[in-house]
């Protein structure tokens, strides 16, 4: 695909917009726009959340079963990608998922666990 085709008028603006819109999440454009956050998939967010919850459960168990003055420090959460404005980037409003579509997006997970 040659982007000069758009200037040569052999590639329509609609087709170019569709190609850019549907680039993979790990594309160079998404990495440039969103930084490290573009490299985090749904499974990465779920793994980070699982690690955080397991560390918190272990910390609670150790706190309950230790002496009063010998309390362990709370665990630090797994570092997540930072967002410039504190919110995950959203290109357009996501439609409400249908009841049969149970897989959350990476952005939804970042908002939930962030």
CSV table of C-alpha atoms in Angstrom, one decimal:
chain,number,residue,atom,x,y,z
A,1,UNK,CA,0.0,0.0,0.0
A,2,UNK,CA,1.5,3.3,-1.1
A,3,UNK,CA,0.1,6.4,0.6
A,4,UNK,CA,0.9,8.4,-2.5
A,5,UNK,CA,-2.1,6.6,-4.0
A,6,UNK,CA,-4.3,8.9,-2.0
A,7,UNK,CA,-2.7,11.9,-3.6
A,8,UNK,CA,-2.9,10.2,-7.0
A,9,UNK,CA,-6.6,9.7,-6.4
A,10,UNK,CA,-6.4,5.9,-6.8
A,11,UNK,CA,-7.0,5.4,-3.0
A,12,UNK,CA,-10.2,7.0,-1.7
A,13,UNK,CA,-10.2,8.9,1.6
A,14,UNK,CA,-12.9,6.5,2.9
A,15,UNK,CA,-10.6,3.5,2.2
A,16,UNK,CA,-7.6,5.3,3.8
A,17,UNK,CA,-9.7,6.1,6.9
A,18,UNK,CA,-10.8,2.5,7.1
A,19,UNK,CA,-7.3,1.2,6.8
A,20,UNK,CA,-6.0,3.6,9.5
A,21,UNK,CA,-9.0,2.9,11.8
A,22,UNK,CA,-8.4,-0.8,11.7
A,23,UNK,CA,-4.7,-0.9,12.3
A,24,UNK,CA,-3.5,-3.5,14.8
A,25,UNK,CA,-3.1,-2.4,18.4
A,26,UNK,CA,0.7,-2.9,18.2
A,27,UNK,CA,1.1,-0.9,15.0
A,28,UNK,CA,3.7,1.9,14.8
A,29,UNK,CA,1.0,4.5,14.6
A,30,UNK,CA,-0.7,3.3,17.8
A,31,UNK,CA,2.6,3.1,19.6
A,32,UNK,CA,3.4,6.7,18.6
A,33,UNK,CA,-0.1,7.9,19.6
A,34,UNK,CA,-0.5,6.0,22.9
A,35,UNK,CA,3.0,5.0,23.9
A,36,UNK,CA,3.4,1.9,26.1
A,37,UNK,CA,-0.3,1.7,26.6
A,38,UNK,CA,-0.7,0.4,22.9
A,39,UNK,CA,1.4,-2.6,23.8
A,40,UNK,CA,-0.9,-3.7,26.6
A,41,UNK,CA,-3.5,-6.3,25.6
A,42,UNK,CA,-6.6,-7.5,27.5
A,43,UNK,CA,-4.6,-10.5,28.8
A,44,UNK,CA,-1.8,-8.1,30.0
A,45,UNK,CA,-4.3,-6.1,32.0
A,46,UNK,CA,-5.9,-9.3,33.4
A,47,UNK,CA,-2.6,-10.7,34.4
A,48,UNK,CA,-1.6,-7.5,36.2
A,49,UNK,CA,-4.9,-7.5,38.1
A,50,UNK,CA,-4.5,-11.1,39.1
A,51,UNK,CA,-0.9,-10.5,40.4
A,52,UNK,CA,-2.2,-7.4,42.3
A,53,UNK,CA,-5.1,-9.3,43.9
A,54,UNK,CA,-2.9,-12.3,44.8
A,55,UNK,CA,-0.3,-10.0,46.4
A,56,UNK,CA,-3.0,-8.2,48.4
A,57,UNK,CA,-4.4,-11.6,49.5
A,58,UNK,CA,-1.0,-12.8,50.6
A,59,UNK,CA,-0.4,-9.5,52.4
A,60,UNK,CA,-3.7,-9.7,54.3
A,61,UNK,CA,-2.9,-13.3,55.3
A,62,UNK,CA,0.5,-12.3,56.6
A,63,UNK,CA,-1.0,-9.3,58.4
A,64,UNK,CA,-3.6,-11.3,60.2
A,65,UNK,CA,-1.1,-14.0,61.2
A,66,UNK,CA,1.7,-11.7,62.4
A,67,UNK,CA,2.4,-10.0,65.7
A,68,UNK,CA,0.9,-6.5,66.3
A,69,UNK,CA,4.2,-4.6,65.8
A,70,UNK,CA,5.5,-6.9,63.0
A,71,UNK,CA,3.1,-5.9,60.3
A,72,UNK,CA,4.4,-6.3,56.7
A,73,UNK,CA,4.3,-3.4,54.2
A,74,UNK,CA,1.4,-3.4,51.8
A,75,UNK,CA,2.4,-4.6,48.3
A,76,UNK,CA,3.0,-2.2,45.4
A,77,UNK,CA,0.8,-2.7,42.4
A,78,UNK,CA,2.2,-3.9,39.1
A,79,UNK,CA,3.2,-0.8,37.1
A,80,UNK,CA,0.7,-0.1,34.3
A,81,UNK,CA,1.1,2.2,31.3
A,82,UNK,CA,0.6,5.8,32.1
A,83,UNK,CA,-2.0,7.9,30.3
A,84,UNK,CA,-1.4,11.6,29.8
A,85,UNK,CA,-4.7,12.8,31.1
A,86,UNK,CA,-5.3,10.0,33.6
A,87,UNK,CA,-7.8,8.3,31.3
A,88,UNK,CA,-7.1,5.6,28.8
A,89,UNK,CA,-7.3,6.9,25.2
A,90,UNK,CA,-10.6,6.4,23.5
A,91,UNK,CA,-10.9,6.9,19.8
A,92,UNK,CA,-14.7,6.9,19.7
A,93,UNK,CA,-17.4,6.0,22.2
A,94,UNK,CA,-17.6,2.2,22.5
A,95,UNK,CA,-21.1,0.7,22.0
A,96,UNK,CA,-22.6,-1.1,24.8
A,97,UNK,CA,-21.6,-4.8,24.6
A,98,UNK,CA,-24.2,-7.3,23.8
A,99,UNK,CA,-24.9,-9.9,26.5
A,100,UNK,CA,-23.3,-12.5,24.3
A,101,UNK,CA,-20.1,-10.4,24.0
A,102,UNK,CA,-18.5,-11.0,27.3
A,103,UNK,CA,-14.9,-10.1,26.4
A,104,UNK,CA,-14.0,-6.7,27.7
A,105,UNK,CA,-11.6,-4.5,25.7
A,106,UNK,CA,-8.2,-3.3,26.9
A,107,UNK,CA,-9.6,0.2,27.5
A,108,UNK,CA,-12.5,-1.1,29.6
A,109,UNK,CA,-10.1,-3.1,31.7
A,110,UNK,CA,-7.7,-0.2,32.1
A,111,UNK,CA,-10.6,1.9,33.4
A,112,UNK,CA,-11.8,-0.8,35.7
A,113,UNK,CA,-8.5,-1.7,37.2
A,114,UNK,CA,-6.8,1.7,36.9
